[in-house]
């Protein structure tokens, strides 16, 4: 029995030894294979990386990819310019947390035009396109423009969408500029008529809004860039790029028109400042300087007389003490 046990122990030990040797041999073979195959695998990985880089370069060089980069940069630049124009007229973009309860008439006019409605046909003191609208008592266009319209929550949301739209922001900014011009007291002065420089604010705002709406329709008609097989068709791609560039050029020109309106507003501000200074000088110059000098001398004489009387009184009082 003892011999049998020893034999079993030896057999088990032998099995474990053979297994360990096989495992070690397998590991050595695997390491050797890895060393042999490593250069080939590394070369394959490098080839795959080169292929991926070539594909990226080819994609970046594709006319549609270049177009998308130009359009993205253009949208960012136009929004920045619009923000600067708003800052110049002391206006701002509305946020969800900070939206006014009312909108002035020029902004409502721009919104009506963008949505295809007629501002002049807006019902007075009744539910209209703005759910909480309360029109002016006077149904004239000047009264409608001068009125502040109460906004419901859905109206606020709609107007925020307009200001954030790539093209809707143009009539939005123009409406804020026009509102500032119309609010200047000097705007009622005859100066602008006498010098033939008065701008029809409603016509200008309407023209900008109509152009923005038309360009938005053209962009919608152009649609997304070609994909699939059409993306590899040079004629289709060239036609699409040319059409898109023409629209973008027109958009830039429309922004130039809004910028020109802002420059006009700056001119009105300067006239307002000059008018204020002129009125101030006129008020100062209306007083009689000679009369002021005479009155000053009288006051000086009276002061001396009173002071002398006070001194005489003090001397007389001293005699009795």
mmCIF file of C-alpha atoms in Angstrom:
data_model
loop_
_atom_site.group_PDB
_atom_site.id
_atom_site.type_symbol
_atom_site.label_atom_id
_atom_site.label_comp_id
_atom_site.label_asym_id
_atom_site.label_seq_id
_atom_site.Cartn_x
_atom_site.Cartn_y
_atom_site.Cartn_z
ATOM 1 C CA UNK A 1 0.000 0.000 0.000
ATOM 2 C CA UNK A 2 2.794 2.377 0.833
ATOM 3 C CA UNK A 3 4.463 1.664 -2.466
ATOM 4 C CA UNK A 4 1.171 2.230 -4.285
ATOM 5 C CA UNK A 5 0.724 5.560 -2.512
ATOM 6 C CA UNK A 6 4.202 6.628 -3.447
ATOM 7 C CA UNK A 7 3.545 5.669 -7.025
ATOM 8 C CA UNK A 8 0.336 7.741 -7.074
ATOM 9 C CA UNK A 9 2.114 10.713 -5.588
ATOM 10 C CA UNK A 10 4.849 10.460 -8.184
ATOM 11 C CA UNK A 11 2.293 10.172 -10.986
ATOM 12 C CA UNK A 12 0.339 13.242 -9.772
ATOM 13 C CA UNK A 13 3.540 15.213 -9.398
ATOM 14 C CA UNK A 14 4.553 14.172 -12.849
ATOM 15 C CA UNK A 15 1.233 15.290 -14.298
ATOM 16 C CA UNK A 16 1.553 18.713 -12.638
ATOM 17 C CA UNK A 17 5.136 19.013 -13.834
ATOM 18 C CA UNK A 18 4.178 18.143 -17.404
ATOM 19 C CA UNK A 19 1.271 20.614 -17.240
ATOM 20 C CA UNK A 20 3.492 23.374 -15.907
ATOM 21 C CA UNK A 21 6.055 22.647 -18.557
ATOM 22 C CA UNK A 22 3.402 22.728 -21.255
ATOM 23 C CA UNK A 23 2.070 26.035 -19.946
ATOM 24 C CA UNK A 24 5.551 27.488 -19.867
ATOM 25 C CA UNK A 25 6.217 26.211 -23.353
ATOM 26 C CA UNK A 26 2.941 27.705 -24.610
ATOM 27 C CA UNK A 27 3.782 31.060 -23.020
ATOM 28 C CA UNK A 28 7.206 30.999 -24.625
ATOM 29 C CA UNK A 29 5.683 30.183 -27.991
ATOM 30 C CA UNK A 30 3.126 32.985 -27.585
ATOM 31 C CA UNK A 31 5.837 35.478 -26.679
ATOM 32 C CA UNK A 32 7.925 34.351 -29.623
ATOM 33 C CA UNK A 33 4.939 34.660 -31.956
ATOM 34 C CA UNK A 34 4.170 38.135 -30.606
ATOM 35 C CA UNK A 35 7.769 39.179 -31.203
ATOM 36 C CA UNK A 36 7.681 37.817 -34.725
ATOM 37 C CA UNK A 37 4.281 39.309 -35.587
ATOM 38 C CA UNK A 38 4.763 42.672 -33.819
ATOM 39 C CA UNK A 39 6.401 44.436 -36.785
ATOM 40 C CA UNK A 40 3.685 43.235 -39.117
ATOM 41 C CA UNK A 41 0.903 44.293 -36.705
ATOM 42 C CA UNK A 42 2.567 47.669 -36.148
ATOM 43 C CA UNK A 43 2.849 48.151 -39.878
ATOM 44 C CA UNK A 44 -0.815 47.284 -40.325
ATOM 45 C CA UNK A 45 -1.845 49.759 -37.616
ATOM 46 C CA UNK A 46 0.265 52.477 -39.218
ATOM 47 C CA UNK A 47 -1.250 51.730 -42.620
ATOM 48 C CA UNK A 48 -4.739 51.970 -41.104
ATOM 49 C CA UNK A 49 -3.854 55.277 -39.481
ATOM 50 C CA UNK A 50 -2.495 56.619 -42.776
ATOM 51 C CA UNK A 51 -5.645 55.514 -44.571
ATOM 52 C CA UNK A 52 -7.799 57.210 -41.903
ATOM 53 C CA UNK A 53 -5.783 60.440 -42.204
ATOM 54 C CA UNK A 54 -6.085 60.405 -45.985
ATOM 55 C CA UNK A 55 -9.832 59.916 -45.681
ATOM 56 C CA UNK A 56 -10.107 62.815 -43.224
ATOM 57 C CA UNK A 57 -8.056 65.063 -45.500
ATOM 58 C CA UNK A 58 -10.164 64.062 -48.467
ATOM 59 C CA UNK A 59 -13.342 64.755 -46.492
ATOM 60 C CA UNK A 60 -12.024 68.114 -45.287
ATOM 61 C CA UNK A 61 -11.122 69.045 -48.850
ATOM 62 C CA UNK A 62 -14.557 68.106 -50.178
ATOM 63 C CA UNK A 63 -16.401 71.202 -51.503
ATOM 64 C CA UNK A 64 -19.424 70.482 -49.303
ATOM 65 C CA UNK A 65 -17.245 70.234 -46.183
ATOM 66 C CA UNK A 66 -15.581 73.537 -47.080
ATOM 67 C CA UNK A 67 -19.003 75.065 -47.655
ATOM 68 C CA UNK A 68 -20.217 73.916 -44.245
ATOM 69 C CA UNK A 69 -17.198 75.463 -42.537
ATOM 70 C CA UNK A 70 -17.768 78.767 -44.344
ATOM 71 C CA UNK A 71 -21.441 78.784 -43.461
ATOM 72 C CA UNK A 72 -20.790 77.933 -39.815
ATOM 73 C CA UNK A 73 -18.229 80.718 -39.506
ATOM 74 C CA UNK A 74 -20.604 83.101 -41.273
ATOM 75 C CA UNK A 75 -23.459 82.330 -38.886
ATOM 76 C CA UNK A 76 -21.236 82.902 -35.859
ATOM 77 C CA UNK A 77 -19.906 86.175 -37.265
ATOM 78 C CA UNK A 78 -23.372 87.495 -38.168
ATOM 79 C CA UNK A 79 -24.734 86.736 -34.721
ATOM 80 C CA UNK A 80 -21.789 88.568 -33.149
ATOM 81 C CA UNK A 81 -22.418 91.589 -35.393
ATOM 82 C CA UNK A 82 -26.108 91.584 -34.494
ATOM 83 C CA UNK A 83 -25.225 91.501 -30.800
ATOM 84 C CA UNK A 84 -22.979 94.529 -31.303
ATOM 85 C CA UNK A 85 -25.763 96.410 -33.093
ATOM 86 C CA UNK A 86 -28.157 95.608 -30.263
ATOM 87 C CA UNK A 87 -25.638 96.863 -27.707
ATOM 88 C CA UNK A 88 -25.287 100.127 -29.652
ATOM 89 C CA UNK A 89 -29.004 100.857 -29.232
ATOM 90 C CA UNK A 90 -29.041 99.697 -25.584
ATOM 91 C CA UNK A 91 -31.009 96.556 -26.440
ATOM 92 C CA UNK A 92 -30.305 92.880 -25.829
ATOM 93 C CA UNK A 93 -31.445 89.409 -26.731
ATOM 94 C CA UNK A 94 -34.175 88.000 -24.559
ATOM 95 C CA UNK A 95 -33.530 84.947 -22.408
ATOM 96 C CA UNK A 96 -36.038 82.557 -20.895
ATOM 97 C CA UNK A 97 -35.283 83.984 -17.443
ATOM 98 C CA UNK A 98 -35.330 87.636 -18.551
ATOM 99 C CA UNK A 99 -38.075 88.345 -21.076
ATOM 100 C CA UNK A 100 -40.136 91.563 -20.968
ATOM 101 C CA UNK A 101 -43.845 91.370 -20.315
ATOM 102 C CA UNK A 102 -44.557 93.616 -23.310
ATOM 103 C CA UNK A 103 -43.257 94.179 -26.834
ATOM 104 C CA UNK A 104 -43.212 97.541 -28.603
ATOM 105 C CA UNK A 105 -45.106 98.061 -31.834
ATOM 106 C CA UNK A 106 -42.115 97.879 -34.185
ATOM 107 C CA UNK A 107 -41.163 94.470 -32.829
ATOM 108 C CA UNK A 108 -44.730 93.240 -33.249
ATOM 109 C CA UNK A 109 -44.738 94.591 -36.816
ATOM 110 C CA UNK A 110 -41.534 92.646 -37.570
ATOM 111 C CA UNK A 111 -43.020 89.496 -36.031
ATOM 112 C CA UNK A 112 -46.272 89.822 -37.997
ATOM 113 C CA UNK A 113 -44.365 90.201 -41.240
ATOM 114 C CA UNK A 114 -42.123 87.211 -40.486
ATOM 115 C CA UNK A 115 -45.181 85.037 -39.838
ATOM 116 C CA UNK A 116 -47.026 86.314 -42.910
ATOM 117 C CA UNK A 117 -49.594 88.449 -41.076
ATOM 118 C CA UNK A 118 -50.532 92.079 -41.563
ATOM 119 C CA UNK A 119 -49.749 94.414 -38.704
ATOM 120 C CA UNK A 120 -52.298 96.939 -39.984
ATOM 121 C CA UNK A 121 -55.028 94.270 -39.795
ATOM 122 C CA UNK A 122 -54.287 93.288 -36.207
ATOM 123 C CA UNK A 123 -57.586 93.440 -34.289
ATOM 124 C CA UNK A 124 -57.766 96.256 -31.780
ATOM 125 C CA UNK A 125 -58.560 95.400 -28.145
ATOM 126 C CA UNK A 126 -59.390 91.817 -28.991
ATOM 127 C CA UNK A 127 -57.697 88.453 -29.205
ATOM 128 C CA UNK A 128 -55.424 88.546 -32.248
ATOM 129 C CA UNK A 129 -52.252 86.785 -33.295
ATOM 130 C CA UNK A 130 -50.942 87.508 -29.819
ATOM 131 C CA UNK A 131 -53.139 85.588 -27.408
ATOM 132 C CA UNK A 132 -53.081 88.371 -24.799
ATOM 133 C CA UNK A 133 -53.040 91.303 -27.182
ATOM 134 C CA UNK A 134 -54.527 94.582 -26.036
ATOM 135 C CA UNK A 135 -54.436 96.983 -28.944
ATOM 136 C CA UNK A 136 -54.336 100.773 -28.687
ATOM 137 C CA UNK A 137 -57.491 102.814 -28.397
ATOM 138 C CA UNK A 138 -56.580 104.674 -31.599
ATOM 139 C CA UNK A 139 -56.581 102.455 -34.681
ATOM 140 C CA UNK A 140 -54.068 104.582 -36.603
ATOM 141 C CA UNK A 141 -50.699 103.161 -37.605
ATOM 142 C CA UNK A 142 -48.703 105.617 -35.427
ATOM 143 C CA UNK A 143 -50.830 104.628 -32.419
ATOM 144 C CA UNK A 144 -50.331 100.932 -33.163
ATOM 145 C CA UNK A 145 -46.570 101.423 -33.409
ATOM 146 C CA UNK A 146 -46.408 103.437 -30.203
ATOM 147 C CA UNK A 147 -48.379 100.825 -28.257
ATOM 148 C CA UNK A 148 -46.763 98.198 -26.009
ATOM 149 C CA UNK A 149 -48.350 94.777 -26.527
ATOM 150 C CA UNK A 150 -48.842 92.388 -23.618
ATOM 151 C CA UNK A 151 -47.187 88.996 -24.204
ATOM 152 C CA UNK A 152 -48.422 85.594 -23.169
ATOM 153 C CA UNK A 153 -45.893 82.828 -22.509
ATOM 154 C CA UNK A 154 -46.285 81.387 -26.003
ATOM 155 C CA UNK A 155 -45.777 84.866 -27.479
ATOM 156 C CA UNK A 156 -42.532 85.273 -25.551
ATOM 157 C CA UNK A 157 -41.326 81.903 -26.793
ATOM 158 C CA UNK A 158 -42.171 82.791 -30.387
ATOM 159 C CA UNK A 159 -40.329 86.110 -30.206
ATOM 160 C CA UNK A 160 -37.275 84.464 -28.663
ATOM 161 C CA UNK A 161 -37.252 82.000 -31.560
ATOM 162 C CA UNK A 162 -37.351 84.938 -33.952
ATOM 163 C CA UNK A 163 -34.367 86.682 -32.355
ATOM 164 C CA UNK A 164 -32.343 83.438 -32.375
ATOM 165 C CA UNK A 165 -33.161 82.508 -35.968
ATOM 166 C CA UNK A 166 -30.214 82.958 -38.332
ATOM 167 C CA UNK A 167 -32.330 85.250 -40.546
ATOM 168 C CA UNK A 168 -35.135 86.228 -38.185
ATOM 169 C CA UNK A 169 -32.594 88.068 -36.049
ATOM 170 C CA UNK A 170 -32.235 90.716 -38.783
ATOM 171 C CA UNK A 171 -35.794 92.117 -38.556
ATOM 172 C CA UNK A 172 -35.564 91.685 -34.765
ATOM 173 C CA UNK A 173 -32.439 93.880 -34.578
ATOM 174 C CA UNK A 174 -33.869 96.328 -37.118
ATOM 175 C CA UNK A 175 -37.045 96.680 -35.026
ATOM 176 C CA UNK A 176 -34.982 97.543 -31.934
ATOM 177 C CA UNK A 177 -32.986 100.114 -33.900
ATOM 178 C CA UNK A 178 -36.111 101.708 -35.360
ATOM 179 C CA UNK A 179 -37.731 101.792 -31.929
ATOM 180 C CA UNK A 180 -34.774 103.757 -30.577
ATOM 181 C CA UNK A 181 -34.904 106.233 -33.479
ATOM 182 C CA UNK A 182 -38.623 106.819 -33.097
ATOM 183 C CA UNK A 183 -38.210 107.331 -29.362
ATOM 184 C CA UNK A 184 -35.799 110.227 -29.756
ATOM 185 C CA UNK A 185 -37.535 113.576 -29.053
ATOM 186 C CA UNK A 186 -35.571 115.209 -31.879
ATOM 187 C CA UNK A 187 -37.138 112.766 -34.352
ATOM 188 C CA UNK A 188 -40.215 115.041 -34.388
ATOM 189 C CA UNK A 189 -38.053 118.033 -35.317
ATOM 190 C CA UNK A 190 -38.281 119.589 -38.780
ATOM 191 C CA UNK A 191 -34.528 119.211 -39.196
ATOM 192 C CA UNK A 192 -34.845 115.845 -40.954
ATOM 193 C CA UNK A 193 -37.471 117.130 -43.385
ATOM 194 C CA UNK A 194 -35.675 120.406 -44.088
ATOM 195 C CA UNK A 195 -32.518 118.503 -45.007
ATOM 196 C CA UNK A 196 -34.406 115.664 -46.750
ATOM 197 C CA UNK A 197 -32.812 113.032 -44.551
ATOM 198 C CA UNK A 198 -35.876 111.663 -42.796
ATOM 199 C CA UNK A 199 -36.056 107.898 -43.232
ATOM 200 C CA UNK A 200 -39.410 106.126 -43.468
ATOM 201 C CA UNK A 201 -38.912 103.776 -40.537
ATOM 202 C CA UNK A 202 -41.875 101.540 -41.335
ATOM 203 C CA UNK A 203 -40.848 101.133 -44.978
ATOM 204 C CA UNK A 204 -37.260 100.326 -44.012
ATOM 205 C CA UNK A 205 -38.271 97.809 -41.368
ATOM 206 C CA UNK A 206 -40.767 96.236 -43.746
ATOM 207 C CA UNK A 207 -38.176 95.955 -46.511
ATOM 208 C CA UNK A 208 -35.662 94.277 -44.198
ATOM 209 C CA UNK A 209 -38.300 91.888 -42.900
ATOM 210 C CA UNK A 210 -39.531 90.991 -46.378
ATOM 211 C CA UNK A 211 -36.006 90.313 -47.575
ATOM 212 C CA UNK A 212 -35.215 88.148 -44.548
ATOM 213 C CA UNK A 213 -38.391 86.121 -45.080
ATOM 214 C CA UNK A 214 -37.612 85.642 -48.782
ATOM 215 C CA UNK A 215 -34.062 84.478 -48.052
ATOM 216 C CA UNK A 216 -35.388 82.074 -45.444
ATOM 217 C CA UNK A 217 -37.691 80.586 -48.090
ATOM 218 C CA UNK A 218 -34.763 80.266 -50.508
ATOM 219 C CA UNK A 219 -32.696 78.459 -47.900
ATOM 220 C CA UNK A 220 -35.571 76.086 -47.238
ATOM 221 C CA UNK A 221 -35.919 75.420 -50.958
ATOM 222 C CA UNK A 222 -32.176 74.741 -51.273
ATOM 223 C CA UNK A 223 -32.465 72.141 -48.544
ATOM 224 C CA UNK A 224 -29.680 70.064 -46.982
ATOM 225 C CA UNK A 225 -26.424 69.292 -48.752
ATOM 226 C CA UNK A 226 -26.369 66.339 -51.220
ATOM 227 C CA UNK A 227 -25.609 62.974 -49.637
ATOM 228 C CA UNK A 228 -24.913 59.432 -50.792
ATOM 229 C CA UNK A 229 -24.115 59.075 -54.462
ATOM 230 C CA UNK A 230 -25.101 62.688 -55.136
ATOM 231 C CA UNK A 231 -22.316 63.834 -52.825
ATOM 232 C CA UNK A 232 -19.824 62.296 -55.251
ATOM 233 C CA UNK A 233 -21.394 63.886 -58.321
ATOM 234 C CA UNK A 234 -19.226 66.954 -59.080
ATOM 235 C CA UNK A 235 -21.917 68.682 -61.146
ATOM 236 C CA UNK A 236 -24.539 68.346 -58.406
ATOM 237 C CA UNK A 237 -22.090 69.443 -55.722
ATOM 238 C CA UNK A 238 -20.903 72.435 -57.756
ATOM 239 C CA UNK A 239 -24.471 73.584 -58.397
ATOM 240 C CA UNK A 240 -25.392 73.257 -54.734
ATOM 241 C CA UNK A 241 -22.300 75.141 -53.555
ATOM 242 C CA UNK A 242 -22.885 77.986 -56.022
ATOM 243 C CA UNK A 243 -26.526 78.342 -54.957
ATOM 244 C CA UNK A 244 -25.600 78.272 -51.257
ATOM 245 C CA UNK A 245 -22.848 80.866 -51.724
ATOM 246 C CA UNK A 246 -25.230 83.180 -53.573
ATOM 247 C CA UNK A 247 -27.732 82.972 -50.709
ATOM 248 C CA UNK A 248 -25.020 83.606 -48.129
ATOM 249 C CA UNK A 249 -23.821 86.618 -50.109
ATOM 250 C CA UNK A 250 -27.373 87.986 -50.103
ATOM 251 C CA UNK A 251 -27.607 87.372 -46.345
ATOM 252 C CA UNK A 252 -24.407 89.362 -45.817
ATOM 253 C CA UNK A 253 -25.829 92.195 -47.896
ATOM 254 C CA UNK A 254 -28.971 92.210 -45.781
ATOM 255 C CA UNK A 255 -26.829 92.480 -42.656
ATOM 256 C CA UNK A 256 -25.076 95.433 -44.279
ATOM 257 C CA UNK A 257 -28.474 97.070 -44.691
ATOM 258 C CA UNK A 258 -29.253 96.538 -41.002
ATOM 259 C CA UNK A 259 -25.833 97.980 -40.146
ATOM 260 C CA UNK A 260 -26.604 101.016 -42.299
ATOM 261 C CA UNK A 261 -29.825 101.486 -40.346
ATOM 262 C CA UNK A 262 -27.769 101.377 -37.141
ATOM 263 C CA UNK A 263 -25.455 104.059 -38.572
ATOM 264 C CA UNK A 264 -28.517 106.183 -39.299
ATOM 265 C CA UNK A 265 -29.578 105.739 -35.669
ATOM 266 C CA UNK A 266 -26.149 106.992 -34.574
ATOM 267 C CA UNK A 267 -26.668 110.084 -36.730
ATOM 268 C CA UNK A 268 -30.033 110.697 -35.055
ATOM 269 C CA UNK A 269 -28.324 110.330 -31.669
ATOM 270 C CA UNK A 270 -25.771 112.971 -32.667
ATOM 271 C CA UNK A 271 -28.516 115.334 -33.797
ATOM 272 C CA UNK A 272 -30.286 114.715 -30.503
ATOM 273 C CA UNK A 273 -27.110 115.560 -28.585
ATOM 274 C CA UNK A 274 -26.533 118.732 -30.619
ATOM 275 C CA UNK A 275 -30.147 119.756 -30.163
ATOM 276 C CA UNK A 276 -29.845 119.254 -26.414
ATOM 277 C CA UNK A 277 -26.655 121.312 -26.280
ATOM 278 C CA UNK A 278 -28.208 124.010 -28.417
ATOM 279 C CA UNK A 279 -31.217 124.290 -26.134
ATOM 280 C CA UNK A 280 -28.935 124.417 -23.111
ATOM 281 C CA UNK A 281 -26.854 127.221 -24.617
ATOM 282 C CA UNK A 282 -29.981 129.099 -25.661
ATOM 283 C CA UNK A 283 -31.312 128.889 -22.133
ATOM 284 C CA UNK A 284 -28.033 130.222 -20.747
ATOM 285 C CA UNK A 285 -27.723 132.959 -23.323
ATOM 286 C CA UNK A 286 -31.285 134.129 -22.762
ATOM 287 C CA UNK A 287 -30.257 135.760 -19.471
ATOM 288 C CA UNK A 288 -29.011 139.396 -19.534
ATOM 289 C CA UNK A 289 -25.341 139.381 -18.536
ATOM 290 C CA UNK A 290 -25.313 143.151 -17.944
ATOM 291 C CA UNK A 291 -28.279 142.874 -15.648
ATOM 292 C CA UNK A 292 -26.523 140.075 -13.787
ATOM 293 C CA UNK A 293 -23.441 142.270 -13.358
ATOM 294 C CA UNK A 294 -25.546 145.193 -12.068
ATOM 295 C CA UNK A 295 -27.375 142.982 -9.617
ATOM 296 C CA UNK A 296 -24.077 141.581 -8.423
ATOM 297 C CA UNK A 297 -22.713 145.063 -7.788
ATOM 298 C CA UNK A 298 -25.890 146.027 -5.933
ATOM 299 C CA UNK A 299 -25.588 142.949 -3.769
ATOM 300 C CA UNK A 300 -21.947 143.765 -3.095
ATOM 301 C CA UNK A 301 -22.824 147.366 -2.158
ATOM 302 C CA UNK A 302 -25.655 146.250 0.094
ATOM 303 C CA UNK A 303 -23.411 143.709 1.759
ATOM 304 C CA UNK A 304 -20.791 146.413 2.455
ATOM 305 C CA UNK A 305 -23.466 148.725 3.800
ATOM 306 C CA UNK A 306 -24.893 146.092 6.101
ATOM 307 C CA UNK A 307 -21.419 145.165 7.310
ATOM 308 C CA UNK A 308 -20.657 148.863 8.022
ATOM 309 C CA UNK A 309 -23.935 149.248 9.866
ATOM 310 C CA UNK A 310 -23.107 146.209 11.946
ATOM 311 C CA UNK A 311 -19.677 147.670 12.768
ATOM 312 C CA UNK A 312 -21.219 151.035 13.725
ATOM 313 C CA UNK A 313 -23.710 149.287 15.934
ATOM 314 C CA UNK A 314 -20.923 147.383 17.653
ATOM 315 C CA UNK A 315 -18.967 150.618 18.261
ATOM 316 C CA UNK A 316 -22.042 152.370 19.666
ATOM 317 C CA UNK A 317 -22.725 149.478 21.940
ATOM 318 C CA UNK A 318 -19.170 149.656 23.282
ATOM 319 C CA UNK A 319 -19.767 153.241 24.460
ATOM 320 C CA UNK A 320 -22.435 152.092 26.876
ATOM 321 C CA UNK A 321 -20.419 149.275 28.384
#
